[in-house]
């Protein structure tokens, strides 16, 4: 997930070091963290379990910081695709996913490779600055909120580039437009690794890293903010990924 415009990203970054991504906009992200790392923990019946199986209802999924879209597509297919009866085929047409990322180059790749353009859309967006496009999408589908929001491995990049206030703003913004949030917050050790990687590349440190007051158990900090300040409640943990990151499901109270 990126947190500023990346249309002018130096092409030499991609040639010299695919890991040169201080905003989380890795060009090869799904080669080292494939979708199966998350999908293996998430039941294919998740939408039904959450009560979104009525064929008369439009179900909207939001993927925050979707990168080049591989996980967005795989997640949709995991929950919606596969052999279906006629009734389930009708349900499938009513499930739509919107993925966004700040990196316009990655979004272009996602759009070009999208196998389900009738159900899956990708747009460039910086949620820290603008949520109007998300509201437009909701209005277009006649919904007041997204039924499920995916926020997977995004929080750290917003936190490092926008500070404590940026992290809390992100969580609050997502909670305000979502019925459920599936959250994967990077642990603190990832912050240290990201800072170390940036220094090895000879770049300036993250502006906010040394001044962050929210530290330590990042998933717990996120849970506390969502429950105390955003009207959400933790309803399930799907365990931890192979990278030792918890997948937590929240519901609006």
XYZ file of N, CA and C in Angstrom:
759
model
N 0.854 -1.186 0.000
C 0.000 0.000 0.000
C 0.886 1.231 0.000
N 0.600 2.188 -0.867
C 1.382 3.410 -0.923
C 0.608 4.535 -0.266
N 1.326 5.596 0.108
C 0.654 6.712 0.777
C 1.012 8.051 0.165
N 1.429 8.064 -1.068
C 1.588 9.307 -1.810
C 1.556 8.952 -3.284
N 1.477 9.964 -4.168
C 1.442 9.682 -5.587
C 2.755 9.085 -6.046
N 2.657 8.023 -6.852
C 3.858 7.312 -7.276
C 4.007 7.300 -8.785
N 3.306 8.178 -9.486
C 3.426 8.189 -10.933
C 4.817 8.594 -11.368
N 5.552 9.319 -10.526
C 6.898 9.760 -10.891
C 7.972 8.890 -10.260
N 7.575 7.692 -9.804
C 8.537 6.810 -9.168
C 9.705 6.553 -10.102
N 10.921 6.626 -9.581
C 12.125 6.421 -10.363
C 12.168 4.991 -10.873
N 12.202 4.804 -12.184
C 12.214 3.467 -12.764
C 13.435 2.683 -12.344
N 14.532 3.380 -12.032
C 15.738 2.680 -11.616
C 15.526 1.930 -10.312
N 14.565 2.370 -9.491
C 14.250 1.661 -8.256
C 13.867 0.217 -8.562
N 13.039 0.039 -9.597
C 12.566 -1.289 -9.927
C 13.698 -2.151 -10.458
N 14.646 -1.536 -11.163
C 15.738 -2.285 -11.754
C 16.757 -2.664 -10.695
N 17.097 -1.713 -9.824
C 18.171 -1.931 -8.876
C 17.748 -2.681 -7.625
N 16.519 -2.469 -7.165
C 16.105 -3.104 -5.925
C 14.581 -3.147 -5.845
N 13.977 -4.337 -6.090
C 12.519 -4.448 -6.014
C 11.980 -4.131 -4.627
N 12.861 -4.119 -3.621
C 12.425 -3.817 -2.266
C 12.483 -2.348 -1.923
N 12.799 -1.511 -2.907
C 12.887 -0.066 -2.672
C 11.483 0.528 -2.665
N 10.785 0.339 -1.554
C 9.384 0.758 -1.490
C 9.072 1.344 -0.119
N 9.497 2.568 0.145
C 9.253 3.161 1.463
C 7.784 3.431 1.757
N 6.913 3.247 0.761
C 5.481 3.428 0.973
C 4.730 2.102 0.894
N 5.476 1.002 0.872
C 4.855 -0.311 0.821
C 4.438 -0.758 -0.567
N 4.751 0.038 -1.576
C 4.335 -0.269 -2.944
C 5.370 -1.159 -3.651
N 5.560 -2.361 -3.099
C 6.513 -3.305 -3.680
C 6.041 -3.761 -5.055
N 6.959 -3.793 -6.014
C 6.580 -4.191 -7.369
C 6.418 -5.696 -7.494
N 6.971 -6.448 -6.548
C 6.942 -7.912 -6.635
C 6.326 -8.523 -5.379
N 5.401 -7.816 -4.753
C 4.924 -8.188 -3.421
C 4.411 -9.629 -3.355
N 3.635 -10.028 -4.361
C 2.984 -11.335 -4.264
C 3.900 -12.494 -4.652
N 5.129 -12.196 -5.036
C 6.086 -13.277 -5.243
C 6.660 -13.746 -3.911
N 6.732 -12.854 -2.909
C 7.262 -13.268 -1.608
C 6.180 -13.365 -0.530
N 4.963 -12.902 -0.821
C 3.844 -13.079 0.107
C 2.594 -13.410 -0.706
N 2.518 -14.632 -1.240
C 1.416 -14.989 -2.138
C 0.073 -14.973 -1.431
N -1.017 -14.805 -2.188
C -2.359 -14.734 -1.596
C -2.695 -15.904 -0.682
N -2.176 -17.082 -0.976
C -2.508 -18.260 -0.189
C -2.093 -18.117 1.272
N -1.113 -17.282 1.565
C -0.697 -17.073 2.951
C -1.843 -16.577 3.816
N -2.743 -15.796 3.226
C -3.922 -15.328 3.965
C -5.130 -16.231 3.721
N -5.345 -16.601 2.471
C -6.559 -17.333 2.123
C -6.652 -18.684 2.812
N -5.511 -19.280 3.128
C -5.527 -20.578 3.801
C -6.135 -20.490 5.193
N -6.210 -19.277 5.745
C -6.757 -19.073 7.091
C -8.215 -18.613 7.073
N -8.703 -18.191 5.922
C -10.028 -17.586 5.830
C -11.011 -18.585 5.226
N -12.112 -18.874 5.903
C -13.073 -19.834 5.354
C -13.735 -19.310 4.086
N -13.943 -20.195 3.135
C -14.593 -19.807 1.886
C -16.039 -19.392 2.113
N -16.573 -19.736 3.273
C -17.968 -19.403 3.609
C -18.078 -18.090 4.382
N -17.028 -17.282 4.367
C -17.010 -16.084 5.216
C -18.198 -15.173 4.961
N -18.531 -14.897 3.714
C -19.648 -13.988 3.429
C -20.963 -14.547 3.965
N -21.168 -15.842 3.779
C -22.376 -16.468 4.328
C -22.360 -16.414 5.845
N -21.203 -16.659 6.447
C -21.093 -16.631 7.904
C -21.438 -15.254 8.460
N -21.160 -14.225 7.677
C -21.447 -12.855 8.118
C -22.860 -12.418 7.764
N -23.608 -13.315 7.117
C -24.995 -13.018 6.773
C -25.187 -12.371 5.422
N -24.175 -12.460 4.567
C -24.267 -11.829 3.246
C -24.478 -12.866 2.154
N -25.508 -13.689 2.288
C -25.766 -14.739 1.294
C -27.091 -14.548 0.577
N -27.783 -13.475 0.882
C -29.077 -13.200 0.258
C -28.861 -12.676 -1.158
N -29.356 -13.382 -2.135
C -29.155 -12.996 -3.531
C -29.804 -11.676 -3.896
N -30.705 -11.182 -3.043
C -31.359 -9.909 -3.314
C -30.520 -8.732 -2.846
N -29.447 -8.994 -2.123
C -28.648 -7.920 -1.523
C -27.302 -7.781 -2.217
N -26.950 -6.555 -2.543
C -25.618 -6.290 -3.070
C -24.613 -6.319 -1.929
N -23.524 -7.045 -2.118
C -22.467 -7.127 -1.112
C -21.212 -6.464 -1.667
N -20.681 -5.502 -0.926
C -19.521 -4.745 -1.372
C -18.315 -5.041 -0.494
N -17.189 -5.328 -1.143
C -15.923 -5.596 -0.459
C -14.933 -4.512 -0.856
N -14.197 -3.996 0.108
C -13.176 -2.986 -0.143
C -11.808 -3.561 0.210
N -10.853 -3.437 -0.709
C -9.483 -3.891 -0.453
C -8.571 -2.674 -0.405
N -8.076 -2.377 0.784
C -7.264 -1.184 1.033
C -5.799 -1.490 0.728
N -5.175 -0.667 -0.125
C -3.777 -0.894 -0.481
C -3.611 -2.190 -1.234
N -4.318 -2.315 -2.348
C -4.431 -3.589 -3.062
C -3.205 -3.957 -3.873
N -2.212 -3.068 -3.972
C -1.015 -3.339 -4.755
C -1.421 -3.641 -6.201
N -0.944 -4.713 -6.794
C -1.242 -5.017 -8.196
C -2.453 -5.925 -8.349
N -3.194 -6.145 -7.282
C -4.514 -6.766 -7.388
C -4.603 -8.271 -7.291
N -3.474 -8.973 -7.180
C -3.546 -10.437 -7.165
C -4.359 -10.965 -5.984
N -4.143 -10.377 -4.794
C -4.893 -10.840 -3.633
C -6.364 -10.471 -3.752
N -6.664 -9.312 -4.290
C -8.062 -8.901 -4.472
C -8.815 -9.938 -5.292
N -8.228 -10.323 -6.415
C -8.865 -11.293 -7.303
C -8.961 -12.658 -6.624
N -7.866 -13.084 -5.996
C -7.851 -14.389 -5.336
C -8.859 -14.439 -4.185
N -8.974 -13.346 -3.438
C -9.927 -13.275 -2.325
C -11.350 -13.373 -2.859
N -11.641 -12.639 -3.908
C -12.979 -12.686 -4.513
C -13.301 -14.103 -4.971
N -12.370 -14.720 -5.675
C -12.610 -16.070 -6.183
C -12.745 -17.075 -5.036
N -11.983 -16.863 -3.976
C -12.037 -17.748 -2.812
C -13.421 -17.729 -2.170
N -14.024 -16.550 -2.098
C -15.312 -16.403 -1.423
C -16.514 -16.561 -2.343
N -16.329 -16.273 -3.625
C -17.494 -16.154 -4.496
C -17.485 -17.126 -5.667
N -16.319 -17.416 -6.208
C -16.233 -18.218 -7.413
C -16.313 -19.706 -7.123
N -16.032 -20.508 -8.137
C -16.075 -21.952 -7.984
C -17.370 -22.498 -8.550
N -17.536 -23.843 -8.569
C -18.768 -24.452 -9.080
C -19.966 -23.969 -8.271
N -20.976 -23.485 -8.967
C -22.149 -22.942 -8.286
C -23.426 -23.390 -8.974
N -24.502 -23.433 -8.231
C -25.803 -23.707 -8.812
C -26.378 -22.399 -9.358
N -27.544 -22.468 -9.975
C -28.122 -21.283 -10.605
C -28.384 -20.184 -9.584
N -28.877 -20.573 -8.392
C -29.151 -19.575 -7.351
C -27.870 -18.896 -6.905
N -26.786 -19.668 -6.751
C -25.519 -19.098 -6.319
C -24.916 -18.222 -7.403
N -25.212 -18.556 -8.671
C -24.724 -17.718 -9.766
C -25.330 -16.323 -9.671
N -26.597 -16.256 -9.297
C -27.246 -14.953 -9.100
C -26.590 -14.200 -7.956
N -26.258 -14.913 -6.876
C -25.583 -14.283 -5.742
C -24.251 -13.715 -6.156
N -23.509 -14.476 -6.967
C -22.180 -14.042 -7.378
C -22.224 -12.692 -8.077
N -23.207 -12.502 -8.927
C -23.275 -11.255 -9.682
C -23.520 -10.066 -8.770
N -23.977 -10.301 -7.538
C -24.285 -9.213 -6.625
C -23.151 -8.931 -5.646
N -22.022 -9.606 -5.783
C -20.852 -9.331 -4.951
C -19.846 -8.548 -5.781
N -19.473 -7.379 -5.287
C -18.538 -6.519 -6.002
C -17.392 -6.130 -5.084
N -16.210 -6.053 -5.663
C -15.010 -5.689 -4.897
C -14.349 -4.477 -5.524
N -13.984 -3.527 -4.685
C -13.229 -2.347 -5.096
C -11.866 -2.375 -4.420
N -10.813 -2.383 -5.212
C -9.466 -2.316 -4.674
C -8.838 -0.972 -5.012
N -8.091 -0.409 -4.061
C -7.407 0.846 -4.369
C -6.002 0.841 -3.800
N -5.164 1.596 -4.442
C -3.792 1.800 -3.992
C -3.358 3.165 -4.475
N -2.439 3.767 -3.750
C -1.948 5.072 -4.168
C -1.006 5.006 -5.356
N -0.375 3.858 -5.555
C 0.584 3.701 -6.645
C -0.157 3.459 -7.958
N -0.149 4.458 -8.831
C -0.900 4.371 -10.072
C -0.332 3.328 -11.031
N 0.959 3.074 -10.941
C 1.569 2.049 -11.794
C 1.043 0.671 -11.418
N 0.975 0.397 -10.122
C 0.440 -0.887 -9.671
C -1.038 -1.014 -10.020
N -1.788 0.067 -9.909
C -3.209 0.030 -10.256
C -3.391 -0.254 -11.747
N -2.553 0.319 -12.584
C -2.628 0.030 -14.012
C -2.414 -1.455 -14.281
N -1.464 -2.051 -13.578
C -1.223 -3.487 -13.727
C -2.446 -4.282 -13.280
N -3.029 -3.865 -12.167
C -4.219 -4.557 -11.669
C -5.364 -4.468 -12.674
N -5.566 -3.303 -13.232
C -6.643 -3.116 -14.203
C -6.417 -3.955 -15.448
N -5.197 -4.004 -15.918
C -4.885 -4.752 -17.135
C -5.034 -6.257 -16.949
N -4.744 -6.750 -15.739
C -4.779 -8.194 -15.481
C -6.111 -8.655 -14.892
N -7.049 -7.744 -14.682
C -8.309 -8.056 -14.015
C -9.157 -9.029 -14.838
N -9.398 -10.245 -14.342
C -10.186 -11.217 -15.105
C -11.692 -11.061 -14.916
N -12.107 -10.203 -13.966
C -13.531 -10.070 -13.639
C -13.933 -8.599 -13.557
N -13.792 -7.866 -14.657
C -14.065 -6.416 -14.605
C -15.513 -6.063 -14.292
N -16.437 -7.005 -14.454
C -17.833 -6.718 -14.123
C -18.064 -6.690 -12.618
N -17.192 -7.374 -11.879
C -17.361 -7.477 -10.432
C -16.238 -6.838 -9.629
N -15.055 -6.713 -10.224
C -13.890 -6.189 -9.513
C -13.409 -4.927 -10.214
N -13.177 -3.877 -9.436
C -12.685 -2.606 -9.962
C -11.449 -2.180 -9.183
N -10.570 -1.454 -9.859
C -9.363 -0.930 -9.226
C -9.236 0.550 -9.542
N -8.928 1.354 -8.504
C -8.761 2.790 -8.700
C -7.549 3.279 -7.913
N -6.871 4.324 -8.410
C -5.812 4.957 -7.608
C -6.447 5.893 -6.590
N -5.986 5.813 -5.339
C -6.600 6.616 -4.284
C -5.663 6.708 -3.088
N -5.605 7.876 -2.482
C -4.908 8.090 -1.215
C -5.970 8.332 -0.157
N -6.252 7.328 0.663
C -7.350 7.427 1.621
C -7.066 8.447 2.720
N -5.800 8.774 2.943
C -5.472 9.783 3.945
C -5.967 11.158 3.509
N -6.005 11.384 2.207
C -6.376 12.697 1.691
C -7.805 12.769 1.173
N -8.347 11.631 0.694
C -9.601 11.711 -0.048
C -10.388 10.415 0.085
N -11.631 10.514 0.532
C -12.514 9.346 0.562
C -13.747 9.558 -0.314
N -13.769 10.642 -1.085
C -14.937 10.949 -1.908
C -15.211 9.847 -2.933
N -14.147 9.282 -3.512
C -14.345 8.234 -4.510
C -14.982 6.987 -3.897
N -14.642 6.701 -2.650
C -15.248 5.560 -1.981
C -16.737 5.811 -1.751
N -17.072 7.034 -1.357
C -18.476 7.365 -1.154
C -19.236 7.320 -2.470
N -18.599 7.765 -3.548
C -19.231 7.698 -4.867
C -19.528 6.251 -5.251
N -18.584 5.361 -4.953
C -18.769 3.941 -5.265
C -19.936 3.368 -4.472
N -20.017 3.721 -3.192
C -21.130 3.261 -2.372
C -22.465 3.777 -2.918
N -22.497 5.048 -3.278
C -23.721 5.634 -3.827
C -24.127 4.943 -5.123
N -23.137 4.633 -5.926
C -23.394 3.973 -7.213
C -24.102 2.633 -7.016
N -23.767 1.949 -5.935
C -24.344 0.625 -5.665
C -25.496 0.675 -4.666
N -25.896 1.884 -4.286
C -27.029 2.026 -3.393
C -26.792 1.511 -1.988
N -25.542 1.632 -1.509
C -25.195 1.158 -0.170
C -24.629 2.306 0.658
N -24.811 2.215 1.959
C -24.292 3.248 2.850
C -22.906 2.906 3.380
N -22.494 1.637 3.256
C -21.180 1.225 3.744
C -20.744 -0.045 3.026
N -19.443 -0.328 3.104
C -18.932 -1.590 2.591
C -19.265 -2.685 3.599
N -19.619 -3.837 3.100
C -19.976 -4.931 3.996
C -18.724 -5.572 4.603
N -17.641 -5.595 3.856
C -16.386 -6.153 4.351
C -15.229 -5.335 3.811
N -14.358 -4.897 4.697
C -13.167 -4.128 4.329
C -11.930 -4.953 4.658
N -11.052 -5.116 3.681
C -9.779 -5.800 3.879
C -8.698 -4.755 4.092
N -8.041 -4.819 5.236
C -6.924 -3.916 5.524
C -5.744 -4.793 5.933
N -5.026 -5.273 4.934
C -4.015 -6.308 5.125
C -2.625 -5.748 4.853
N -1.802 -5.707 5.890
C -0.416 -5.243 5.790
C -0.328 -3.816 5.255
N -1.199 -2.960 5.752
C -1.258 -1.556 5.324
C -0.901 -0.605 6.462
N -1.299 -0.955 7.682
C -1.215 -0.011 8.800
C 0.193 0.523 9.032
N 1.203 -0.325 8.917
C 2.570 0.122 9.195
C 3.002 1.240 8.259
N 2.663 1.110 6.975
C 3.129 2.107 6.001
C 2.476 3.460 6.239
N 1.202 3.440 6.584
C 0.527 4.697 6.928
C 1.130 5.275 8.202
N 1.388 4.412 9.171
C 1.943 4.838 10.450
C 3.317 5.471 10.278
N 4.182 4.827 9.500
C 5.549 5.327 9.304
C 5.581 6.634 8.529
N 4.655 6.806 7.608
C 4.684 7.987 6.746
C 3.780 9.123 7.209
N 2.832 8.817 8.118
C 1.902 9.851 8.575
C 1.809 9.939 10.097
N 2.594 9.148 10.803
C 2.633 9.253 12.256
C 1.452 8.615 12.958
N 1.416 8.776 14.274
C 0.337 8.192 15.077
C -1.036 8.680 14.625
N -1.131 9.962 14.329
C -2.427 10.512 13.929
C -2.892 9.919 12.609
N -1.947 9.645 11.709
C -2.296 9.047 10.431
C -2.836 7.637 10.590
N -2.212 6.861 11.468
C -2.687 5.503 11.726
C -4.102 5.513 12.290
N -4.344 6.349 13.288
C -5.663 6.407 13.913
C -6.711 6.934 12.940
N -6.307 7.869 12.104
C -7.221 8.404 11.085
C -7.612 7.305 10.098
N -6.653 6.500 9.690
C -6.943 5.400 8.767
C -7.971 4.450 9.371
N -7.724 4.000 10.591
C -8.628 3.053 11.232
C -10.020 3.654 11.418
N -10.073 4.904 11.818
C -11.363 5.566 12.024
C -12.120 5.716 10.706
N -11.393 6.077 9.652
C -12.030 6.254 8.346
C -12.619 4.942 7.836
N -11.865 3.859 7.971
C -12.351 2.562 7.498
C -13.545 2.097 8.319
N -13.485 2.317 9.630
C -14.599 1.909 10.491
C -15.873 2.679 10.162
N -15.723 3.911 9.724
C -16.894 4.740 9.445
C -17.629 4.324 8.174
N -16.958 3.560 7.304
C -17.587 3.165 6.034
C -17.689 1.654 5.880
N -17.496 0.893 6.983
C -17.464 -0.567 6.880
C -18.309 -1.225 7.959
N -19.001 -2.297 7.576
C -19.718 -3.115 8.544
C -18.781 -4.093 9.241
N -17.819 -4.617 8.481
C -16.816 -5.539 9.014
C -15.443 -5.132 8.488
N -14.426 -5.332 9.292
C -13.045 -5.079 8.879
C -12.215 -6.322 9.165
N -11.524 -6.809 8.142
C -10.544 -7.884 8.326
C -9.175 -7.223 8.343
N -8.534 -7.262 9.509
C -7.321 -6.475 9.734
C -6.103 -7.374 9.931
N -5.038 -7.028 9.245
C -3.723 -7.634 9.466
C -2.743 -6.489 9.691
N -2.414 -6.242 10.950
C -1.489 -5.162 11.298
C -0.078 -5.718 11.422
N 0.875 -5.073 10.777
C 2.257 -5.537 10.903
C 2.749 -5.354 12.331
N 3.454 -6.365 12.878
C 4.016 -6.243 14.223
C 5.189 -5.266 14.242
N 5.579 -4.846 15.447
C 6.613 -3.821 15.584
C 7.940 -4.235 14.957
N 8.263 -5.511 14.956
C 9.521 -5.949 14.364
C 9.590 -5.608 12.873
N 8.447 -5.539 12.219
C 8.417 -5.155 10.805
C 8.783 -3.685 10.622
N 8.413 -2.854 11.577
C 8.777 -1.440 11.540
C 10.305 -1.312 11.545
N 10.940 -2.037 12.447
C 12.392 -1.973 12.545
C 13.052 -2.483 11.267
N 12.499 -3.530 10.690
C 13.049 -4.076 9.448
C 12.898 -3.093 8.296
N 11.749 -2.428 8.227
C 11.524 -1.452 7.163
C 12.490 -0.283 7.279
N 12.712 0.184 8.502
C 13.641 1.297 8.722
C 15.071 0.871 8.380
N 15.430 -0.334 8.768
C 16.773 -0.830 8.482
C 16.998 -0.988 6.974
N 15.977 -1.487 6.278
C 16.091 -1.657 4.833
C 16.262 -0.318 4.132
N 15.562 0.694 4.618
C 15.669 2.026 4.022
C 17.076 2.586 4.222
N 17.632 2.387 5.405
C 18.987 2.884 5.672
C 20.017 2.164 4.799
N 19.821 0.877 4.583
C 20.753 0.118 3.734
C 20.751 0.620 2.295
N 19.619 1.175 1.885
C 19.510 1.723 0.534
C 20.085 3.133 0.452
N 20.585 3.648 1.598
C 21.176 4.980 1.624
C 20.164 6.092 1.584
N 18.947 5.823 2.032
C 17.893 6.833 2.007
C 17.649 7.395 3.396
N 16.933 8.483 3.438
C 16.580 9.086 4.720
C 15.611 8.183 5.465
N 15.686 8.244 6.790
C 14.798 7.426 7.614
C 13.362 7.933 7.468
N 12.394 7.088 7.857
C 10.999 7.523 7.869
C 10.856 8.727 8.796
N 10.130 9.720 8.334
C 10.024 10.983 9.066
C 9.531 10.792 10.495
N 8.604 9.852 10.688
C 7.930 9.756 11.983
C 8.452 8.623 12.865
N 9.326 7.773 12.340
C 9.673 6.531 13.035
C 10.140 6.760 14.473
N 11.065 7.668 14.674
C 11.639 7.861 16.006
C 10.686 8.553 16.974
N 9.648 9.195 16.434
C 8.734 9.947 17.299
C 7.409 9.243 17.549
N 7.262 8.030 17.043
C 6.004 7.319 17.237
C 5.812 6.961 18.709
N 4.645 7.254 19.214
C 4.321 6.886 20.588
C 3.549 5.565 20.641
N 2.860 5.248 19.562
C 2.161 3.968 19.473
C 3.171 2.922 19.012
N 3.578 2.064 19.915
C 4.610 1.064 19.645
C 4.230 -0.250 20.327
N 5.001 -1.285 20.020
C 4.813 -2.560 20.712
C 3.814 -3.457 20.019
N 2.760 -3.862 20.742
C 1.759 -4.792 20.217
C 0.801 -4.045 19.286
N 1.140 -3.985 18.014
C 0.391 -3.134 17.093
C -1.030 -3.632 16.847
N -1.216 -4.945 16.773
C -2.574 -5.469 16.587
C -3.455 -5.109 17.772
N -2.878 -5.134 18.970
C -3.633 -4.792 20.169
C -3.963 -3.302 20.199
N -3.027 -2.463 19.774
C -3.304 -1.023 19.695
C -4.444 -0.741 18.721
N -4.413 -1.433 17.566
C -5.468 -1.240 16.575
C -6.812 -1.705 17.126
N -6.821 -2.860 17.782
C -8.063 -3.371 18.372
C -8.623 -2.383 19.399
N -7.749 -1.867 20.232
C -8.191 -0.935 21.275
C -8.828 0.310 20.676
N -8.221 0.849 19.625
C -8.776 2.057 19.008
C -10.110 1.758 18.334
N -10.187 0.652 17.618
C -11.424 0.320 16.922
C -12.563 0.080 17.902
N -12.264 -0.558 19.032
C -13.320 -0.874 19.985
C -13.695 0.334 20.852
N -12.719 1.120 21.276
C -12.999 2.249 22.172
C -13.530 3.472 21.448
N -13.071 3.680 20.224
C -13.355 4.953 19.552
C -14.145 4.843 18.252
N -14.321 3.631 17.745
C -14.916 3.500 16.405
C -16.169 2.642 16.369
N -16.647 2.207 17.526
C -17.870 1.418 17.542
C -17.745 0.045 16.931
N -16.535 -0.502 16.919
C -16.312 -1.839 16.382
C -16.041 -2.815 17.523
N -16.205 -4.109 17.252
C -15.849 -5.133 18.227
C -15.169 -6.297 17.520
N -14.174 -6.859 18.175
C -13.471 -8.023 17.651
C -14.368 -9.241 17.815
N -14.645 -9.940 16.711
C -15.533 -11.101 16.789
C -14.828 -12.409 16.466
N -13.652 -12.325 15.814
C -12.958 -13.577 15.505
C -11.508 -13.315 15.137
N -10.648 -14.248 15.524
C -9.261 -14.277 15.057
C -9.090 -15.531 14.216
N -8.549 -15.360 13.028
C -8.334 -16.496 12.137
C -6.932 -17.086 12.293
N -6.256 -16.706 13.361
C -4.902 -17.209 13.575
C -3.874 -16.277 12.972
N -2.667 -16.780 12.783
C -1.564 -15.968 12.274
C -1.058 -16.520 10.947
N -0.616 -15.625 10.084
C -0.062 -16.019 8.799
C 1.326 -16.617 8.995
N 1.916 -17.085 7.903
C 3.270 -17.634 7.978
C 4.272 -16.566 8.373
N 3.881 -15.286 8.287
C 4.742 -14.190 8.704
C 4.431 -13.763 10.143
N 3.664 -14.581 10.850
C 3.329 -14.331 12.245
C 2.551 -13.034 12.433
N 1.579 -12.815 11.548
C 0.698 -11.659 11.645
C -0.726 -12.136 11.852
N -1.407 -11.574 12.841
C -2.760 -11.994 13.172
C -3.759 -11.459 12.150
N -4.741 -12.291 11.808
C -5.867 -11.876 10.978
C -7.078 -11.734 11.898
N -7.519 -10.501 12.113
C -8.562 -10.201 13.073
C -9.793 -9.650 12.356
N -10.963 -10.162 12.719
C -12.210 -9.731 12.112
C -13.010 -8.902 13.111
N -13.356 -7.669 12.696
C -14.126 -6.750 13.532
C -15.503 -6.533 12.914
N -16.466 -6.256 13.767
C -17.836 -5.983 13.339
C -18.315 -4.682 13.970
N -19.065 -3.907 13.211
C -19.654 -2.700 13.765
C -20.744 -3.067 14.762
N -20.669 -2.459 15.931
C -21.662 -2.752 16.968
C -22.990 -2.089 16.652
